[in-house]
Every structure is written in C-alpha cells, then in structure tokens.
Short mmCIF file of C-alpha atoms in Angstrom, two decimals:
data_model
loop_
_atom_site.label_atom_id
_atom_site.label_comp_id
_atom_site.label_asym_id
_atom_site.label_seq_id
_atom_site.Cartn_x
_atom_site.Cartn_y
_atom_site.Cartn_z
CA UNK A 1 -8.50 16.51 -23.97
CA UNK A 2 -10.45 15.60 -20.69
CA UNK A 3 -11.35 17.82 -17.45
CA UNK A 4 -8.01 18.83 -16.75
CA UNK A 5 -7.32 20.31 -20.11
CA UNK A 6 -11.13 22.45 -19.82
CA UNK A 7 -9.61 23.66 -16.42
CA UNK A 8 -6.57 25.11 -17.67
CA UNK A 9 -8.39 27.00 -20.73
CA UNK A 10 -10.88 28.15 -18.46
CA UNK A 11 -8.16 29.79 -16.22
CA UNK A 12 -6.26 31.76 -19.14
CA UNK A 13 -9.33 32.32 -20.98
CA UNK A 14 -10.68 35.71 -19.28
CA UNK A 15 -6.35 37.37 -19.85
CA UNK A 16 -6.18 35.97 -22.44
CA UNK A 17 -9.51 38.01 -24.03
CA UNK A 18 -8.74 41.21 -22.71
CA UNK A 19 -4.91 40.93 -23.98
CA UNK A 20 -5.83 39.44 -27.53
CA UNK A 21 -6.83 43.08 -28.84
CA UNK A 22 -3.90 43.70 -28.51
CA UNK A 23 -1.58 40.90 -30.37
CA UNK A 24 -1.64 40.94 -33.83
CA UNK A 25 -1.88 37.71 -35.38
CA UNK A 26 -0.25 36.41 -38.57
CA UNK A 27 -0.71 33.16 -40.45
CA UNK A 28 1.60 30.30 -39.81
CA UNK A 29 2.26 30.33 -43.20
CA UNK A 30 2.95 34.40 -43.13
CA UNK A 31 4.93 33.89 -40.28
CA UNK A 32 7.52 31.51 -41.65
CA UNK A 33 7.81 33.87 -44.81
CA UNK A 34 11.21 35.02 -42.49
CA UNK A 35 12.72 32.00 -42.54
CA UNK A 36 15.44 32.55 -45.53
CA UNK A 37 17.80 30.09 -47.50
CA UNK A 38 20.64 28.89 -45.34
CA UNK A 39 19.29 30.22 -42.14
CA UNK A 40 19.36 28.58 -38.88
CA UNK A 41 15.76 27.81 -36.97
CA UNK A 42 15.85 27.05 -33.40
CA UNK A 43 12.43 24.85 -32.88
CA UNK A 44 10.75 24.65 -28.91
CA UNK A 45 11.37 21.20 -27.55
CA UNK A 46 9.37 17.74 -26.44
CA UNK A 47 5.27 18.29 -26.00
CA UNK A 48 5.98 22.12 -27.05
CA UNK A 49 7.62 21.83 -30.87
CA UNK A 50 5.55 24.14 -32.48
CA UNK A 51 3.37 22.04 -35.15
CA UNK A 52 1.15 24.58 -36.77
CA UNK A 53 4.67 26.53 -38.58
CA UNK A 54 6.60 23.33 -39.04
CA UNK A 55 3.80 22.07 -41.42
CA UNK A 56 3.86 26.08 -43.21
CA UNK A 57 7.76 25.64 -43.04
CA UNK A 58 7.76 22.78 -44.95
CA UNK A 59 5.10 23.80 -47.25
CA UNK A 60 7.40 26.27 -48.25
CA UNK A 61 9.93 23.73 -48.91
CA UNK A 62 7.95 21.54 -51.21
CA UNK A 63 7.27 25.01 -52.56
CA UNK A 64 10.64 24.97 -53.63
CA UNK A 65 11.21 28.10 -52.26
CA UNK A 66 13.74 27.43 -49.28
CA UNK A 67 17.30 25.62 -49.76
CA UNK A 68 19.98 24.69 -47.02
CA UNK A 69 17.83 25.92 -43.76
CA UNK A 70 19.13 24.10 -40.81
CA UNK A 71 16.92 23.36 -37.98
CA UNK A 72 18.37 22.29 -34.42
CA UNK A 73 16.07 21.50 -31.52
CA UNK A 74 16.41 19.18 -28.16
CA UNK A 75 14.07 15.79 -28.62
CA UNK A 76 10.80 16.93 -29.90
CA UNK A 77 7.71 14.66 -29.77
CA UNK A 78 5.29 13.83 -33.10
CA UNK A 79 6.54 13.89 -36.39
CA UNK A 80 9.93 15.41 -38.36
CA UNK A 81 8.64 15.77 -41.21
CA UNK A 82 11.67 18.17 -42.17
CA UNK A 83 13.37 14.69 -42.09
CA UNK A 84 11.96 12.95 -45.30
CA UNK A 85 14.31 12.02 -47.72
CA UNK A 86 12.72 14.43 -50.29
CA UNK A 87 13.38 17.57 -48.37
CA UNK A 88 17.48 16.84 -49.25
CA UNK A 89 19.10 20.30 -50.18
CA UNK A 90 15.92 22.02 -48.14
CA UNK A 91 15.85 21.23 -45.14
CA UNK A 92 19.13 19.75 -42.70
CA UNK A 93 18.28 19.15 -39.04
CA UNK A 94 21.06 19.18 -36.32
CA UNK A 95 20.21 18.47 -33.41
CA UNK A 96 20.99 18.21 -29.90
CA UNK A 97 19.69 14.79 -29.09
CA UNK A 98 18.50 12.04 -31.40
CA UNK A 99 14.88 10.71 -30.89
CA UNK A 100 13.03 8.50 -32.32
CA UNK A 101 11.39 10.84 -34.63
CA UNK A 102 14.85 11.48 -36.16
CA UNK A 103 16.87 8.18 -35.80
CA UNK A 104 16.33 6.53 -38.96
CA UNK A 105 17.21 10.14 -40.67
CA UNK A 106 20.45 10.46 -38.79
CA UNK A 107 21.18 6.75 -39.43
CA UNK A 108 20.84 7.00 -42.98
CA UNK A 109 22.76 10.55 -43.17
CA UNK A 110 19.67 12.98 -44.37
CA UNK A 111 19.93 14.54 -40.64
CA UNK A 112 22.32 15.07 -38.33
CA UNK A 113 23.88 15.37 -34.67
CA UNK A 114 26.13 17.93 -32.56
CA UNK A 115 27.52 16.26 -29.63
CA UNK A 116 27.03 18.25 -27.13
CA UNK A 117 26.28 18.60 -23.32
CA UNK A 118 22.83 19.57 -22.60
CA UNK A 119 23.67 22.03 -19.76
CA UNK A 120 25.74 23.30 -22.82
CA UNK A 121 22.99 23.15 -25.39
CA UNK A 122 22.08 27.01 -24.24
CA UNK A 123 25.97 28.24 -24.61
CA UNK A 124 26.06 27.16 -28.14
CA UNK A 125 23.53 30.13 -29.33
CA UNK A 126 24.99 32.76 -26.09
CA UNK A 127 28.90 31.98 -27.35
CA UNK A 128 27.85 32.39 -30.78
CA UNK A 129 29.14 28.79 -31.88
CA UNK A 130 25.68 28.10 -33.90
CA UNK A 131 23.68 30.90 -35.31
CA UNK A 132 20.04 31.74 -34.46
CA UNK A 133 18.65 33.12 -37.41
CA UNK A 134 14.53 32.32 -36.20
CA UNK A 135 13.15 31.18 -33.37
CA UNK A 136 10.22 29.00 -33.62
CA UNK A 137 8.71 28.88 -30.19
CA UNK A 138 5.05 27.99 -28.51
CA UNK A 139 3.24 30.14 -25.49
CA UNK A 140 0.63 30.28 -22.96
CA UNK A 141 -1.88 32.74 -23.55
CA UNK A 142 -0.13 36.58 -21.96
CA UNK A 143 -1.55 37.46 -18.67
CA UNK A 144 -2.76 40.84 -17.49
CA UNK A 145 0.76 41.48 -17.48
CA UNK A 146 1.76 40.88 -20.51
CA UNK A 147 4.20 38.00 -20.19
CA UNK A 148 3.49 34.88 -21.95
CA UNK A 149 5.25 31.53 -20.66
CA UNK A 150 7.29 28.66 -22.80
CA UNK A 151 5.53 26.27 -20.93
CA UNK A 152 6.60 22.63 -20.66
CA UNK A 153 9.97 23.22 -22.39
CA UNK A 154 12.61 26.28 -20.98
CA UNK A 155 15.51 23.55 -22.23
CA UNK A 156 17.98 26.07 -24.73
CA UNK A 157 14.82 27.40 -26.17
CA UNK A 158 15.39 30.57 -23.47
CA UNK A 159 18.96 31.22 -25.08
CA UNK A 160 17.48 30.85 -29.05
CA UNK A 161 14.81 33.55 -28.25
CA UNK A 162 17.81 35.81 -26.56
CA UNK A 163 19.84 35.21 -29.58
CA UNK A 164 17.80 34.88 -33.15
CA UNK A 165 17.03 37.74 -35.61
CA UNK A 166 13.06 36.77 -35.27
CA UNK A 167 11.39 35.34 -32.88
CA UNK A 168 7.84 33.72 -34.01
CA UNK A 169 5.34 32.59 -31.02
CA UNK A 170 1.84 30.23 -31.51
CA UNK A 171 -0.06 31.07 -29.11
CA UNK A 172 -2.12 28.11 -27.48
CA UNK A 173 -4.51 28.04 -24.75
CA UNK A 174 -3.07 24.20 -23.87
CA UNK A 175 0.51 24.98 -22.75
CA UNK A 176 0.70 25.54 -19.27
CA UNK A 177 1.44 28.90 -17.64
CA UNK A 178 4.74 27.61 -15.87
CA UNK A 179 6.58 29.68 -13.41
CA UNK A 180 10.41 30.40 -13.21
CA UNK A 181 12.53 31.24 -15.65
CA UNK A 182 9.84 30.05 -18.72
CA UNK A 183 7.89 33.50 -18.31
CA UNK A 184 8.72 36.41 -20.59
CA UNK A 185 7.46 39.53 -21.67
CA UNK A 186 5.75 39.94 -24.88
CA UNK A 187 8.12 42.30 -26.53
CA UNK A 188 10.62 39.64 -26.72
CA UNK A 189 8.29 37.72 -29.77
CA UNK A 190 8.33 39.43 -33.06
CA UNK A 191 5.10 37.31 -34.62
CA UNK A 192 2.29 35.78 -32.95
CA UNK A 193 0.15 32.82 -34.74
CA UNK A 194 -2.89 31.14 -32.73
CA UNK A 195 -3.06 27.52 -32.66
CA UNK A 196 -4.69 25.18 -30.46
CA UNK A 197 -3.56 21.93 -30.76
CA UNK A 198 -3.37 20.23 -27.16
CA UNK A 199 0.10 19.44 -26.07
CA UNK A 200 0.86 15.59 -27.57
CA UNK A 201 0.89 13.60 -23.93
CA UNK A 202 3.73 11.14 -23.34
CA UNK A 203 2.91 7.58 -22.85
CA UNK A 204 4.29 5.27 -20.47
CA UNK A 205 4.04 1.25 -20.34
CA UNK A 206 3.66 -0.19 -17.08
CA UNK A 207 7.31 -1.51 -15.69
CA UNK A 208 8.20 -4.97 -16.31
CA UNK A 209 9.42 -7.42 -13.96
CA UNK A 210 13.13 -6.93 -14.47
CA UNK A 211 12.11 -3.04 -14.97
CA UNK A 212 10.76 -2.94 -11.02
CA UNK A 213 13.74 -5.52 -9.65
CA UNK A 214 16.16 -2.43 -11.22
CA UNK A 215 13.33 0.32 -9.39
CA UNK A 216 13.85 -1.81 -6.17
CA UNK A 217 17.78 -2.18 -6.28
CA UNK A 218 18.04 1.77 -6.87
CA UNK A 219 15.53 2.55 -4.34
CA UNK A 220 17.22 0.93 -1.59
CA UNK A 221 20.13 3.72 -2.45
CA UNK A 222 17.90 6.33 -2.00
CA UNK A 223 17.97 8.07 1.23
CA UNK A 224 15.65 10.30 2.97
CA UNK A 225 16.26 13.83 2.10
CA UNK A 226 17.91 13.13 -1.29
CA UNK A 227 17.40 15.01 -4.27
CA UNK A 228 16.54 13.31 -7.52
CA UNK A 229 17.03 13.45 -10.86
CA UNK A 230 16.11 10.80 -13.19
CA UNK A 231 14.72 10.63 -16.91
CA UNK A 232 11.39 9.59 -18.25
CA UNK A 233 10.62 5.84 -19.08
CA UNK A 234 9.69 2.44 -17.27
CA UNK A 235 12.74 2.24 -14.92
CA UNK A 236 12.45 5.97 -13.59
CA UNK A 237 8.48 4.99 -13.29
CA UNK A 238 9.99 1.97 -11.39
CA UNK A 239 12.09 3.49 -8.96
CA UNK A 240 9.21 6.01 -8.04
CA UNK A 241 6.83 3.46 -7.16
CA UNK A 242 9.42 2.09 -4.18
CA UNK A 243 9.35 5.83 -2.74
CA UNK A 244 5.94 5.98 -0.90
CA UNK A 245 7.92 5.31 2.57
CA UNK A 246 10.82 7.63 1.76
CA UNK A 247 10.62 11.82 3.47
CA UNK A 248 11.49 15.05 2.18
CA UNK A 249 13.02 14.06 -1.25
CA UNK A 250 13.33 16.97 -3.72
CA UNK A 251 13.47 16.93 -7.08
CA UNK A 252 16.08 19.16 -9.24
CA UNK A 253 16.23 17.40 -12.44
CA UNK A 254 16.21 18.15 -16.52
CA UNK A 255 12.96 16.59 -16.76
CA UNK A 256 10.22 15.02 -15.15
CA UNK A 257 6.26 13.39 -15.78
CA UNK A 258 3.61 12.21 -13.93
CA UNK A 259 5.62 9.66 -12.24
CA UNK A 260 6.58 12.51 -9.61
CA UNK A 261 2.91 14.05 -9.17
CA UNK A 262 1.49 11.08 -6.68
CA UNK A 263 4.73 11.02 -4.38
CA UNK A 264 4.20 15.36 -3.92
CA UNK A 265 0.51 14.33 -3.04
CA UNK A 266 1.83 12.49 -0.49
CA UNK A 267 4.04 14.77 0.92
CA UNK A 268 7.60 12.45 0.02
CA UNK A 269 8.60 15.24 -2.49
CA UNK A 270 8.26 18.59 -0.55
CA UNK A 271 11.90 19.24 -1.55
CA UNK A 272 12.44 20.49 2.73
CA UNK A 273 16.33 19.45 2.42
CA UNK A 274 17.56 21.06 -0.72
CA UNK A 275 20.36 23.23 -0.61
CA UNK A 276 19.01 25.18 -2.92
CA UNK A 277 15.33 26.29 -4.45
CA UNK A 278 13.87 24.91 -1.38
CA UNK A 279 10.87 23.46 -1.42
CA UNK A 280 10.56 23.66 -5.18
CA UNK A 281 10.88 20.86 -7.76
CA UNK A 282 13.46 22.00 -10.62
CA UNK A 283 13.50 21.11 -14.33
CA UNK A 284 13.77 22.44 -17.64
CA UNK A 285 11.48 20.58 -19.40
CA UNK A 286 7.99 18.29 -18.87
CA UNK A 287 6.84 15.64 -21.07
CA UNK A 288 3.81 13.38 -19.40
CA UNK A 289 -0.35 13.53 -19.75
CA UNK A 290 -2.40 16.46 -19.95
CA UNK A 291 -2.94 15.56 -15.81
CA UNK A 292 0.65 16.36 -15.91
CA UNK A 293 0.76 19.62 -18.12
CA UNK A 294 -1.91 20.53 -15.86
CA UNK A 295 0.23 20.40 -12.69
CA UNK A 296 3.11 22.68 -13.90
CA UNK A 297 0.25 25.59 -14.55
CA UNK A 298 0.39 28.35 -12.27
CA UNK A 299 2.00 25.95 -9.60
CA UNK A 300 4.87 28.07 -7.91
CA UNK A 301 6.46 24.97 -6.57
CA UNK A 302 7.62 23.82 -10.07
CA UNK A 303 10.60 26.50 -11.05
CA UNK A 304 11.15 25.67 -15.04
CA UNK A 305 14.43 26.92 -15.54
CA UNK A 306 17.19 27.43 -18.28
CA UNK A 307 18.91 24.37 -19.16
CA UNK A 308 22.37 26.12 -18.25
CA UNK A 309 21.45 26.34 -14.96
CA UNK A 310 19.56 22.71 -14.18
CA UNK A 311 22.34 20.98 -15.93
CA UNK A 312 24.91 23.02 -14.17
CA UNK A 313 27.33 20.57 -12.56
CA UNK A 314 27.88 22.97 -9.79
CA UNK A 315 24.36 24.02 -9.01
CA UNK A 316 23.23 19.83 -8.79
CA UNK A 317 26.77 19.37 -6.46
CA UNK A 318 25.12 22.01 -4.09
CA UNK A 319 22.03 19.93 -3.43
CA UNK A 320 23.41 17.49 -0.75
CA UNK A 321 22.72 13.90 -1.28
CA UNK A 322 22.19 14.59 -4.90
CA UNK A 323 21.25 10.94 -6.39
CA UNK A 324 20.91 10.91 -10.09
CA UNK A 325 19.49 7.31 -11.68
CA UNK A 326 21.00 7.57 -15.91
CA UNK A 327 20.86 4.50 -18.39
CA UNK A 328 22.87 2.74 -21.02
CA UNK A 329 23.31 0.94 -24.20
CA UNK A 330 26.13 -0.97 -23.17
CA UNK A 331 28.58 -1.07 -20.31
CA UNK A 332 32.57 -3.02 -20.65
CA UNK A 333 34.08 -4.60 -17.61
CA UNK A 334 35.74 -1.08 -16.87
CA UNK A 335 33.02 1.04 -16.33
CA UNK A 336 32.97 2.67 -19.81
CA UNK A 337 29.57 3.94 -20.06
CA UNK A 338 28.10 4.25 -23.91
CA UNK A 339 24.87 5.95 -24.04
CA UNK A 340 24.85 7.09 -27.17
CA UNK A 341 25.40 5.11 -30.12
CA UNK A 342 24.77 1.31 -31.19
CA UNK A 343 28.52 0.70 -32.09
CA UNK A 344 28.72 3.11 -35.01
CA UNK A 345 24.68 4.18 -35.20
CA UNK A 346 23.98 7.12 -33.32
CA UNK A 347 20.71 6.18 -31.07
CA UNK A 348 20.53 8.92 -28.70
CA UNK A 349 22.93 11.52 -27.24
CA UNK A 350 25.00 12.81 -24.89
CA UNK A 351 21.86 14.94 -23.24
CA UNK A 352 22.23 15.56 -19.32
CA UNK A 353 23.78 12.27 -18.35
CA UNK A 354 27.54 13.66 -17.76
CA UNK A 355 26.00 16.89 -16.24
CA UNK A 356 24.31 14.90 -13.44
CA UNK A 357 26.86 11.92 -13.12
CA UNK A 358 29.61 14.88 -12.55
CA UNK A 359 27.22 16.95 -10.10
CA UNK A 360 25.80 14.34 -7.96
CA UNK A 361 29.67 12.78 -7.45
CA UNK A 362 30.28 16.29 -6.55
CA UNK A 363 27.00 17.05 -3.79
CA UNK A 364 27.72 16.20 -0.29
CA UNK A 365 26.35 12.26 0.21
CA UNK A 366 26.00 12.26 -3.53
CA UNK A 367 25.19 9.44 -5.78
CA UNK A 368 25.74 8.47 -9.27
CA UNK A 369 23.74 5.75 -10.76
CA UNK A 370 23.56 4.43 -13.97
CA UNK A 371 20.70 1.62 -14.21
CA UNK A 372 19.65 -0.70 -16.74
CA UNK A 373 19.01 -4.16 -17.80
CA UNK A 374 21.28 -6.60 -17.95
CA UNK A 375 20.33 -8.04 -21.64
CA UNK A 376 19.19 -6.71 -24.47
CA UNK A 377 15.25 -7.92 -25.55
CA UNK A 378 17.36 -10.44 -27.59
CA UNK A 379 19.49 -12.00 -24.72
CA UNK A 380 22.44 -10.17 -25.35
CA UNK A 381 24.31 -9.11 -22.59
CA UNK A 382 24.27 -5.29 -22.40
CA UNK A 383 27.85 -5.77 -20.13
CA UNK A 384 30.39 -6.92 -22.48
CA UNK A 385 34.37 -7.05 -22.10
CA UNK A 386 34.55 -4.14 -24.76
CA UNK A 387 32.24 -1.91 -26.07
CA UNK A 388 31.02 -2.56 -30.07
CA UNK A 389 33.58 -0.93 -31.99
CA UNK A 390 32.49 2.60 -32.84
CA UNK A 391 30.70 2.90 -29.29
CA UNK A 392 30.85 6.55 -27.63
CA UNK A 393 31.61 6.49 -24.45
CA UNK A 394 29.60 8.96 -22.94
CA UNK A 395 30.21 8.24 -18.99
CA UNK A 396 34.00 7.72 -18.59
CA UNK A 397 35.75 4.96 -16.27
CA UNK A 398 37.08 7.81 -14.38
CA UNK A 399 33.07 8.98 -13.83
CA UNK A 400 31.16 6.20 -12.99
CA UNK A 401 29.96 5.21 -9.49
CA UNK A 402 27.30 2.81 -8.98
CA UNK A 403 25.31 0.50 -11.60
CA UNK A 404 22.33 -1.02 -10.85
CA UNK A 405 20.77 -4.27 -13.15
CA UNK A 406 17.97 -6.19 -12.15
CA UNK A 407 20.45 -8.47 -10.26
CA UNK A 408 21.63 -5.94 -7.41
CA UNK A 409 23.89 -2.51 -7.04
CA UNK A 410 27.51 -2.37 -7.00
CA UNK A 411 29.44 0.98 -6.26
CA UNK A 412 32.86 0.62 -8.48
CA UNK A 413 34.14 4.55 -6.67
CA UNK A 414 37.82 3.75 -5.98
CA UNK A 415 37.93 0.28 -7.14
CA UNK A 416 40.62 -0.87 -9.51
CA UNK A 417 40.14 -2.41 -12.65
CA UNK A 418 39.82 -5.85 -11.56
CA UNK A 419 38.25 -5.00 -8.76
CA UNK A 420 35.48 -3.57 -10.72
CA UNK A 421 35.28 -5.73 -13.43
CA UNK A 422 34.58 -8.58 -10.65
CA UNK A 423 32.11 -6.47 -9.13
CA UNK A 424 30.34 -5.40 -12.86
CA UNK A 425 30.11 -8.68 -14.03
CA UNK A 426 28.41 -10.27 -10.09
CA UNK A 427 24.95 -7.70 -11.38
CA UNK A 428 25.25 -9.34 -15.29
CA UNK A 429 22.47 -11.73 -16.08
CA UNK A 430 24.22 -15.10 -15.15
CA UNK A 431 23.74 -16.76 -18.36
CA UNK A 432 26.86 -14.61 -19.42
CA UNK A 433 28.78 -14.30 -16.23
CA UNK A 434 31.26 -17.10 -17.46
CA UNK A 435 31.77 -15.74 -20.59
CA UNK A 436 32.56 -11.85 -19.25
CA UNK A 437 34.91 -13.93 -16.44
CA UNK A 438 36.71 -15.65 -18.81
CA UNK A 439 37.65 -12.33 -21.19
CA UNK A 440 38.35 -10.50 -17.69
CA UNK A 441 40.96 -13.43 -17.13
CA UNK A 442 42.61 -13.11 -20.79
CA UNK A 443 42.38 -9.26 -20.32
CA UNK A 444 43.70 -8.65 -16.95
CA UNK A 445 46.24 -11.75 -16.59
CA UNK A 446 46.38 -15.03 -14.53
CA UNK A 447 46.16 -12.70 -11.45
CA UNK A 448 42.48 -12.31 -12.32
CA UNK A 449 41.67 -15.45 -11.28
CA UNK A 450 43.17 -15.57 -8.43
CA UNK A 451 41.54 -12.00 -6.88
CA UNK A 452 38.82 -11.45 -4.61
CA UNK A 453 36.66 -9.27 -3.77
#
C-alpha cells in the first residue's frame, strides 16, 4: 500500500500488541453465525464496508442457510455481492443511497432504495423506523485506552452500533484512528474478527475542460472565509484547484478526499472563520487514497462526526457564509432540481444535497449551488423545459439558489418564473438555447417573449 500505509501500521502497531491479549477473536465466518433469517444488518459505509464478513455472510447464503436478511448501508465501495440475482429470497439490500455497485440491482428490482435524507439516515435506527438486528462494522486497532475508532466512515454507522442486538467489529491495522465522534470504547462491540485488507482508495480522473470552466464559475462565488461543503468527483476536484489565492476557508461537509489535503498545506483551509468547530474540518465520512486515509489518523483537526449532526440543517446555517457546490441529472426551466433518478430509474439518491441546499440558504452570507454540465456525454441538454417523466425532484423550485454550467452562474433567489427560466436557459449549452426559449414561450405565454431580464 506504499509509505504512508507502513506509517500508519507502524503507529498502532505497539497498542495494538499490548491490547490484543486481550480481544478475543472469532472467525468471520463464526461471527456472522448471528445473523438470523429475516434480520436486519447495518453494514459500515464507503472505503470501510467490512469485506472479510460480507464474503462469510454470503457463504452462508449459498449455504442455504439464511432467507429474507435485509442489509441497508450508505454507498459502499467494491463489490455487492449480496446483489446477484441468485441470492433472491436470501439476501434484500435497502439502502440509503444507490451506487454504482448496486444500480443495475435496484434497476432491475433484486435490491432496493429508502428515500431518505442523509442527516436522517441516523434517525431511522434511533426512532426505531428500521430495525438493527447486527451491526457489521470495521475498526482501528484499540489504543492503550481501549477505544477503537470507525475510521473513515461515522455516516449512520454510529446510530446502528447504538441500536442493533450484536455488534461485530474487524479489526484492521489500515483504517485510520480518526478523532471526534468515530472513537468508541470497546465494550460497545460484541465480536471482534482481524482482517487486514487496506482500505480500497478512491480514484479520481483529472477534470475536463468543461469540468474546470464549471470549477472556475463556482470559484469566483467563493469568498474568503467561507465554509465548504462539496462532494467527491471531477467538478469538486475542479473548484479546489481555483482556491490557492482564497484565506481562511473551512470545511464542514459530509465528505471529503484528497482534493482538500494540498489547500490545508497551504494554509487556505485553517477553518479561522467558522462559527462553529473552529479551526477543524468536519465530515462524516472519507473516501480518497491511502495519502488521504493517512491524513484523518490521529489528526485532531479532522472531527468525524455523526451524520445527524454534519447534515444538520441548523448546525451548517450556523457557519456564516456557508457555500455548498451539489450536482444534477437534470434541471427544467423552473429550477426543479432531480438528482436522483433517470426519469423512472433510480441512479442515486437523495443523500445530503437538501441538508446542505437548506443550511447554507439558511447561514449568514450563505450560498447554495448546484453545478453541473450543461449536456449529457451524448449532447443532450441536461436543462430541459420539464423533467423526464418519472424524475424526482430532489431540490425544489422553492430551494434552489444559484446554478453554475460551464457557461457562467446565475442566482434564480427571488426571481419569478420567467425570470428564471430566462436566466437558466442564458448558462445552457447554446446549441439548445432556442429550443428551451421556444417551450419557455409556449409555457409561460406571449409575455415571455416580450420580458427582460
């Protein structure tokens, strides 16, 4: 795994001797001997899904020993394989967001989705709305005090282990001791198994050109001082690559990867304005290299923290100049927002994207972006009159503020239907600006063409 990956074992190695005597280690495939028929397992998200008893799980399931056992989980990286077709009747995953791992199960109706809000993700296990029968989870090595931490992924996993009947830990010497709310004491885990697979890293292709004209437009909206939140992918890569002359931005967020790491070694991310957890960069989960992974151990300016309270509308709103960069599928000529779903094929999910839009319109000098490209790969314009029939809409017309496209930014807060469909369709790729003019016209009346901006 490289130099970085040698470091970190090397730090938890001398703990985690000394503690070992005293952890009693099962089997994976002993461990998952407490998963029963029509139970619910909670798996630990992203680079921390917990391999090593997934395979035992479904060993058990070609076994033929398991029926109806329904597994829910955030995005998890690698392979489903609770998803193939011949584990129908076995196993049913439900989860909280639809990756790409999953998508062609969902799609064709072997797996499933529960819209939900991430900040809400947490609340479903605490209110009791979804049971937590196990809780497959992966740990750090314990230090001398005994606590062991989730790592790269706090997300709802926090809530499962609060809530399930069993909680069963692997142990691995690659996940990151991170700080916050991701440490907890040993006594919480029922079963420990030892497996030390490094952490699958998160790749990244270098942003295109349209990908850095969208980084550009949204960095110009940045101010100093503002705290970020953005995703993982080419156009947040984009927009951090315009920051290196921007000062004290912070960084509370759901997730973030390497992209941040260069602008806190320059001192543009110190976090010095935040309203609150100042000075420390805020997330819930981590998905990037092992350079990455390697940053978030034992670095007390990273606070991983439960989902319910990164996502938390009102905690983001108390940040001032909150600016949070989202995405889409497909945007109409209102503002309607779908994120979501391909007309009627689910693609994605709801995940943090209302949580942030709401909380940054909320935080004093706030901004809510949502960025993306103006066509599809195929040419298709990705701003259309209406949405594809069966579209969610995640980001209402009521939410949106600014959108950002390769060509320019236009803030549509307080503008009026036509006022914003003008503005929407001035940032489409012109190649279709005619077209989406025209069905503004039929929709909206011969005033339409007659209105200015």
């Amino acid at each position: 795994m490289g130099l970085e990956s040698d470091i970190l074992f090397e730090k938890t190695q001398k703990n985690y001797t000394s503690m070992r005597k005293d952890i009693h280690f099962v089997s994976a495939d002993e461990a998952v001997r407490t998963v029963k028929s029509g139970d619910h397992v909670h798996l630990s998200s992203v680079a921390s899904a917990p391999k090593v008893l997934i395979e035992a799980l479904c060993r058990r399931g070609e076994a033929g020993e398991l029926e109806n056992v329904k597994i829910h989980h955030l995005h998890t990286e690698g392979q489903a394989p609770y998803t193939d077709p011949k584990f129908d009747g076995i196993f049913f995953h439900q989860g909280f967001f639809i990756g790409a791992n999953v998508r062609k199960s969902v799609q064709s109706g072997y797996s499933d989705y529960i819209p939900v809000l991430l900040s809400e993700t947490q609340k479903l296990y605490r209110c009791g709305a979804l049971p937590c029968d196990v809780a497959m989870i992966q740990v750090c090595p314990p230090d001398k005090h005994g606590f062991v931490s989730l790592g790269t992924s706090v997300d709802a996993t926090l809530a499962a282990i609060e809530c399930a009947k069993t909680v069963i830990a692997v142990v691995n010497k690659y996940v990151p001791r991170a700080w916050g709310q991701a440490m907890i004491p040993m006594d919480k885990i029922d079963l420990f198994v030892e497996d030390n697979t490094p952490l699958l890293p998160a790749e990244f292709h270098a942003p295109n050109e349209i990908e850095e004209a969208i980084g550009k437009n949204c960095a110009e909206l940045i101010e100093d001082g503002a705290c970020l939140q953005m995703g993982i992918g080419a156009i947040p890569n984009a927009v951090l690559e315009q920051l290196d002359g921007h000062r004290d931005l912070g960084i509370h967020t759901e997730m973030f990867a390497d992209g941040v790491l260069r602008l806190v070694e320059k001192g543009v991310i110190n976090g010095a304005r935040k309203g609150i957890d100042k000075g420390k960069i805020v997330s819930t989960f981590v998905m990037g290299s092992p350079l990455c992974y390697e940053f978030l151990d034992d670095n007390p300016m990273v606070a991983m923290m439960d989902v319910g309270y990164t996502n938390n509308p009102y905690n983001i709103a108390r940040n001032p100049n909150t600016t949070a960069i989202n995405s889409a599928l497909q945007i109409d000529i209102t503002g309607q927002v779908c994120a979501d779903s391909l007309g009627t094929k689910f693609y994605s999910g709801a995940g943090g994207q209302v949580d942030f839009i709401y909380g940054a319109s909320l935080s004093e000098g706030g901004k809510a972006i949502i960025a993306m490209p103006s066509c599809t790969k195929k040419g298709e314009s990705k701003i259309a009159p209406a949405l594809l029939s069966g579209a969610g809409v995640v980001t209402s017309r009521a939410h949106i503020h600014y959108l950002v496209t390769e060509h320019g930014a236009v803030d549509l807060y307080g503008k009026s239907l036509q006022e914003r469909a003008k503005l929407i369709i001035s940032v489409a790729h012109p190649d279709h600006r005619e077209s989406l003019d025209m069905a503004a016209f039929e929709r909206f009346g011969p005033h339409y063409r007659h209105f200015s901006l």
